[in-house]
JSON list of C-alpha atoms in Angstrom, two decimals:
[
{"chain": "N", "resi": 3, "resn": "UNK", "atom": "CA", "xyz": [0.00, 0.00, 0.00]},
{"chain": "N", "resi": 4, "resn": "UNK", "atom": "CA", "xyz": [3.03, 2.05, 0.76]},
{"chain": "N", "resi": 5, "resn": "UNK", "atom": "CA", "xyz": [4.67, 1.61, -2.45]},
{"chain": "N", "resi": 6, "resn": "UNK", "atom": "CA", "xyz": [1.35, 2.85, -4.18]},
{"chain": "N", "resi": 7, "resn": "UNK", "atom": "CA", "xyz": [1.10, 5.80, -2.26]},
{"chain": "N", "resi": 8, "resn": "UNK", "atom": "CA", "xyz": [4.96, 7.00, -2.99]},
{"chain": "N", "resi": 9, "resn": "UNK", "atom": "CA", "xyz": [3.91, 6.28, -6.70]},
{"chain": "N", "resi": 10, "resn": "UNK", "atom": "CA", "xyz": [1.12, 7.85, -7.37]},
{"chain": "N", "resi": 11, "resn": "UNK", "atom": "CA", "xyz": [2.90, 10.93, -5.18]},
{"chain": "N", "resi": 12, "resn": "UNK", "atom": "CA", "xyz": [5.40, 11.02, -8.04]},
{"chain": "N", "resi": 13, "resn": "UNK", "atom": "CA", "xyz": [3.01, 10.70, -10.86]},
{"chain": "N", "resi": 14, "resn": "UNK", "atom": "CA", "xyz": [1.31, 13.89, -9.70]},
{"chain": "N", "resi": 15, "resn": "UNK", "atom": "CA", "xyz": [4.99, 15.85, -9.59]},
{"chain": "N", "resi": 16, "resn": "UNK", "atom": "CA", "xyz": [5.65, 14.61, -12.96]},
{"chain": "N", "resi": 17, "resn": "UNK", "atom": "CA", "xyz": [2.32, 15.61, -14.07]},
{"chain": "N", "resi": 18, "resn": "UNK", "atom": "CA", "xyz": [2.22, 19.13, -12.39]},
{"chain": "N", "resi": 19, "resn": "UNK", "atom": "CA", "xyz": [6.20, 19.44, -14.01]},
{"chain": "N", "resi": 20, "resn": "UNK", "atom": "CA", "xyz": [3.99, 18.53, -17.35]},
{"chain": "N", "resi": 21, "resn": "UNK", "atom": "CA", "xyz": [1.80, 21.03, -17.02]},
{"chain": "N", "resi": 22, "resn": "UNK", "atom": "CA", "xyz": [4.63, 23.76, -15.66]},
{"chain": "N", "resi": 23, "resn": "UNK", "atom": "CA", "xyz": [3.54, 23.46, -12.10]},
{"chain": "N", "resi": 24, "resn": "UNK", "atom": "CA", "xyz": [6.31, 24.47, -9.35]},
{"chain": "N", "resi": 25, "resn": "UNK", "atom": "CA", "xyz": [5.83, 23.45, -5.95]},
{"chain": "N", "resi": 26, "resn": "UNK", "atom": "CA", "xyz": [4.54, 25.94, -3.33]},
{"chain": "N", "resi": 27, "resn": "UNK", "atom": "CA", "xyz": [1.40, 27.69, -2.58]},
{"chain": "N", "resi": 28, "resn": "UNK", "atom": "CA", "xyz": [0.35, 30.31, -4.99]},
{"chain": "N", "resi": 29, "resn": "UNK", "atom": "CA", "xyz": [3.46, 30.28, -7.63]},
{"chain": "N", "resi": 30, "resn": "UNK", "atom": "CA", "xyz": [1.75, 26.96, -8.40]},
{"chain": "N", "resi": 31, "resn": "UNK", "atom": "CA", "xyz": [-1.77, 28.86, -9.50]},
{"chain": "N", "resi": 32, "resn": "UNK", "atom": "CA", "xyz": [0.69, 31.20, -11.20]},
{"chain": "N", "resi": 33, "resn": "UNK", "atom": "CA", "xyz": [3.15, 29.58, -13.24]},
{"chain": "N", "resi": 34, "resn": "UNK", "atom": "CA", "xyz": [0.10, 26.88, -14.47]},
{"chain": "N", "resi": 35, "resn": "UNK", "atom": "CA", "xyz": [0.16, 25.96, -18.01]},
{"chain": "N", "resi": 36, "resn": "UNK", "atom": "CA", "xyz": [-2.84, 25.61, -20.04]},
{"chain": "N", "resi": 37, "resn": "UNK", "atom": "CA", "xyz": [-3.38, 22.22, -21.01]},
{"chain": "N", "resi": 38, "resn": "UNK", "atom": "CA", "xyz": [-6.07, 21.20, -23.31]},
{"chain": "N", "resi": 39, "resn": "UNK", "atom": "CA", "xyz": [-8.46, 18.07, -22.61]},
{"chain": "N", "resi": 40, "resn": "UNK", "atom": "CA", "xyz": [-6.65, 16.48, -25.71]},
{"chain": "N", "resi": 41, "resn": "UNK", "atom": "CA", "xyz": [-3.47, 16.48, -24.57]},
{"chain": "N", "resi": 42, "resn": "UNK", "atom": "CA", "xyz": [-4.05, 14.77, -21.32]},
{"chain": "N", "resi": 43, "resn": "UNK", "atom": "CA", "xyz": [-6.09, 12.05, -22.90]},
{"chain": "N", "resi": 44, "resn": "UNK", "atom": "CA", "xyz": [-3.21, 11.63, -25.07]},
{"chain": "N", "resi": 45, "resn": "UNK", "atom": "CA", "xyz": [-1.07, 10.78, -22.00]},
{"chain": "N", "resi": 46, "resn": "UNK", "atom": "CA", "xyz": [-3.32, 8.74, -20.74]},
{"chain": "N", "resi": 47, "resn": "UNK", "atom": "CA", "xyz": [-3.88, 6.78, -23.82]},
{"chain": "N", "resi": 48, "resn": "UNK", "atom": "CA", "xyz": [0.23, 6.48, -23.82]},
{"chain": "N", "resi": 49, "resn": "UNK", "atom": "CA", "xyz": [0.63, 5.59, -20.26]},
{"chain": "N", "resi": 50, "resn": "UNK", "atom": "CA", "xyz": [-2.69, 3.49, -20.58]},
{"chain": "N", "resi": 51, "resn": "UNK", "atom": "CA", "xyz": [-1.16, 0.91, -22.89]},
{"chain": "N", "resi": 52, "resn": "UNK", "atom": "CA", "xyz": [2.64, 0.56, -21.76]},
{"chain": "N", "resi": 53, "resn": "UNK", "atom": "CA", "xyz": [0.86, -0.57, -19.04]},
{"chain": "N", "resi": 54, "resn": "UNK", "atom": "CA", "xyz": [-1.29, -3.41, -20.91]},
{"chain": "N", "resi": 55, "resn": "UNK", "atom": "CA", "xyz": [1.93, -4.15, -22.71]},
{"chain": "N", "resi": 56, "resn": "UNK", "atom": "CA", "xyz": [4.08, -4.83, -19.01]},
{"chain": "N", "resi": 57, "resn": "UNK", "atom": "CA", "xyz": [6.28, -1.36, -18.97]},
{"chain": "N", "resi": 58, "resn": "UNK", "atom": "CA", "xyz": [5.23, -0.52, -16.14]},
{"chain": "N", "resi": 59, "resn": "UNK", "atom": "CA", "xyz": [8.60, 0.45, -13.56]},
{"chain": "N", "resi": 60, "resn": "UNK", "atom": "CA", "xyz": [8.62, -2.52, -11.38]},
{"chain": "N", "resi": 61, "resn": "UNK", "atom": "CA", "xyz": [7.25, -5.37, -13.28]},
{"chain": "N", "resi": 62, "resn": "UNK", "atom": "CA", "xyz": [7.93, -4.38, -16.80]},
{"chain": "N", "resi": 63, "resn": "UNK", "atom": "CA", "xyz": [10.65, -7.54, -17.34]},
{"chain": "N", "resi": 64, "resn": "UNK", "atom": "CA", "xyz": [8.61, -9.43, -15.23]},
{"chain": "N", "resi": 65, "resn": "UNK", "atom": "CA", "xyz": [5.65, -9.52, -17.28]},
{"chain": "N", "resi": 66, "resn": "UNK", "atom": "CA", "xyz": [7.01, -9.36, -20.61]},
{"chain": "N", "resi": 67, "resn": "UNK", "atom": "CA", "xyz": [8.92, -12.73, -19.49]},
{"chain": "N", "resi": 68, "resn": "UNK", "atom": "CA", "xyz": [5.81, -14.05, -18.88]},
{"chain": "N", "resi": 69, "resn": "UNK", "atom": "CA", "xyz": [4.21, -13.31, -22.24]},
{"chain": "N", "resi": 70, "resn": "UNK", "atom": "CA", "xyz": [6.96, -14.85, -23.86]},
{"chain": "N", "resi": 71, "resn": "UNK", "atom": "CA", "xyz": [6.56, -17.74, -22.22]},
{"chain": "N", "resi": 72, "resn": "UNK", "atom": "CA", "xyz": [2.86, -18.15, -22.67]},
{"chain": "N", "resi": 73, "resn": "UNK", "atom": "CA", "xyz": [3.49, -18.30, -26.53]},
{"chain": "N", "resi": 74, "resn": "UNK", "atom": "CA", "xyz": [5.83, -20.48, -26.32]},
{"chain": "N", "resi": 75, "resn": "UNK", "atom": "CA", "xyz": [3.18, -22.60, -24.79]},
{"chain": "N", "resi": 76, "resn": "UNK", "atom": "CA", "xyz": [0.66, -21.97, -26.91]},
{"chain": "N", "resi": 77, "resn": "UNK", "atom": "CA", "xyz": [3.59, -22.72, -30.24]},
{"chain": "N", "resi": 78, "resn": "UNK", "atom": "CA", "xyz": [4.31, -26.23, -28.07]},
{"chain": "N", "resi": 79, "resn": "UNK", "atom": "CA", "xyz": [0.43, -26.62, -28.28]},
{"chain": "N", "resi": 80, "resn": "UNK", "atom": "CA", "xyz": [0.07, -26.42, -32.05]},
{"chain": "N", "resi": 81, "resn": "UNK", "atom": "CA", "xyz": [2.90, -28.49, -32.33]},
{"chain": "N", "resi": 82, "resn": "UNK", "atom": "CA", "xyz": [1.29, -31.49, -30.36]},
{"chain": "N", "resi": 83, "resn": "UNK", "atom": "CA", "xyz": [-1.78, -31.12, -32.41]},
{"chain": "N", "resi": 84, "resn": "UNK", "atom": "CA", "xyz": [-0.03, -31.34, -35.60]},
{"chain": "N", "resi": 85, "resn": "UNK", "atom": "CA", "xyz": [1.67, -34.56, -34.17]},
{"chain": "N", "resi": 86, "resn": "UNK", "atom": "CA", "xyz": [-1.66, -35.71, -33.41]},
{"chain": "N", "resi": 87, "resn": "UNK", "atom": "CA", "xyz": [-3.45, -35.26, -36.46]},
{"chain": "N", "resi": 88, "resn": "UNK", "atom": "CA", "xyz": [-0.72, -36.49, -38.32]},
{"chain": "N", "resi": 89, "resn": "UNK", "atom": "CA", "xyz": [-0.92, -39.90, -36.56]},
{"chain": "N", "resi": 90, "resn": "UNK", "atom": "CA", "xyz": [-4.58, -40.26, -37.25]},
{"chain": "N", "resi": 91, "resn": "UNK", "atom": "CA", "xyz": [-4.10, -39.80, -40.80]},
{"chain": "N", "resi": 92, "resn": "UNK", "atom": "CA", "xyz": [-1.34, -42.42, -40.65]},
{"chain": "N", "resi": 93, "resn": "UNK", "atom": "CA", "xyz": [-3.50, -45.14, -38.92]},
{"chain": "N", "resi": 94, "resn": "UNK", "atom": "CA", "xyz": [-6.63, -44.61, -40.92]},
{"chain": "N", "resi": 95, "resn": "UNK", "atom": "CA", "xyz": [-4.18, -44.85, -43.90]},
{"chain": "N", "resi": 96, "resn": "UNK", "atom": "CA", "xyz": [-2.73, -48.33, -42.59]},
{"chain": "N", "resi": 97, "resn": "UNK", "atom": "CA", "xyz": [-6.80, -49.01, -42.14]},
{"chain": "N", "resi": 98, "resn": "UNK", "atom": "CA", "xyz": [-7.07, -48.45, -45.85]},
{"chain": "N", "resi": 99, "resn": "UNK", "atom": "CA", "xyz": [-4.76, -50.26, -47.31]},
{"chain": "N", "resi": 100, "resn": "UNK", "atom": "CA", "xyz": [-5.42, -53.26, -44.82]}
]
């Protein structure tokens, strides 16, 4: 929970140096940038899908790792059904010709 809260603490100082914020009181109100709407869904967008793709700081090698693995399962997978098939067609063939 910790860890979440230091996060999301430095997402909104990245975000305020974004949008020209400088910490303290009213040189914050001062110094804002205008930022359209479009811009920050942009961001989001951006942020939105490095996230669905594993880059996030932590557990970005983590995850991707995992991906990688999961195809490789699913490539072992299509190999064993190929096997498969291809033995079925060699027995009914051997049925054929018996």
């Amino acid at each position: 929970k910790e860890g979440r809260k230091k996060e999301r603490k430095k997402e909104r100082k990245k975000r305020g140096r974004k949008e020209g914020i400088e910490e303290g009181g009213n040189a914050e109100k001062e110094k804002r940038k205008v930022v359209t709407e479009n811009e920050r869904q942009k961001e989001r967008k951006k942020e939105r899908k490095k996230e669905r793709k594993g880059e996030t700081e932590k557990t970005g090698r983590k995850e991707g790792r995992k991906q990688e693995r999961n195809t490789e399962k699913k490539e072992r997978k299509k190999g064993r059904k190929k096997g498969r098939k291809k033995e079925e067609r060699k027995k009914e063939e051997r049925k054929k010709e018996r």
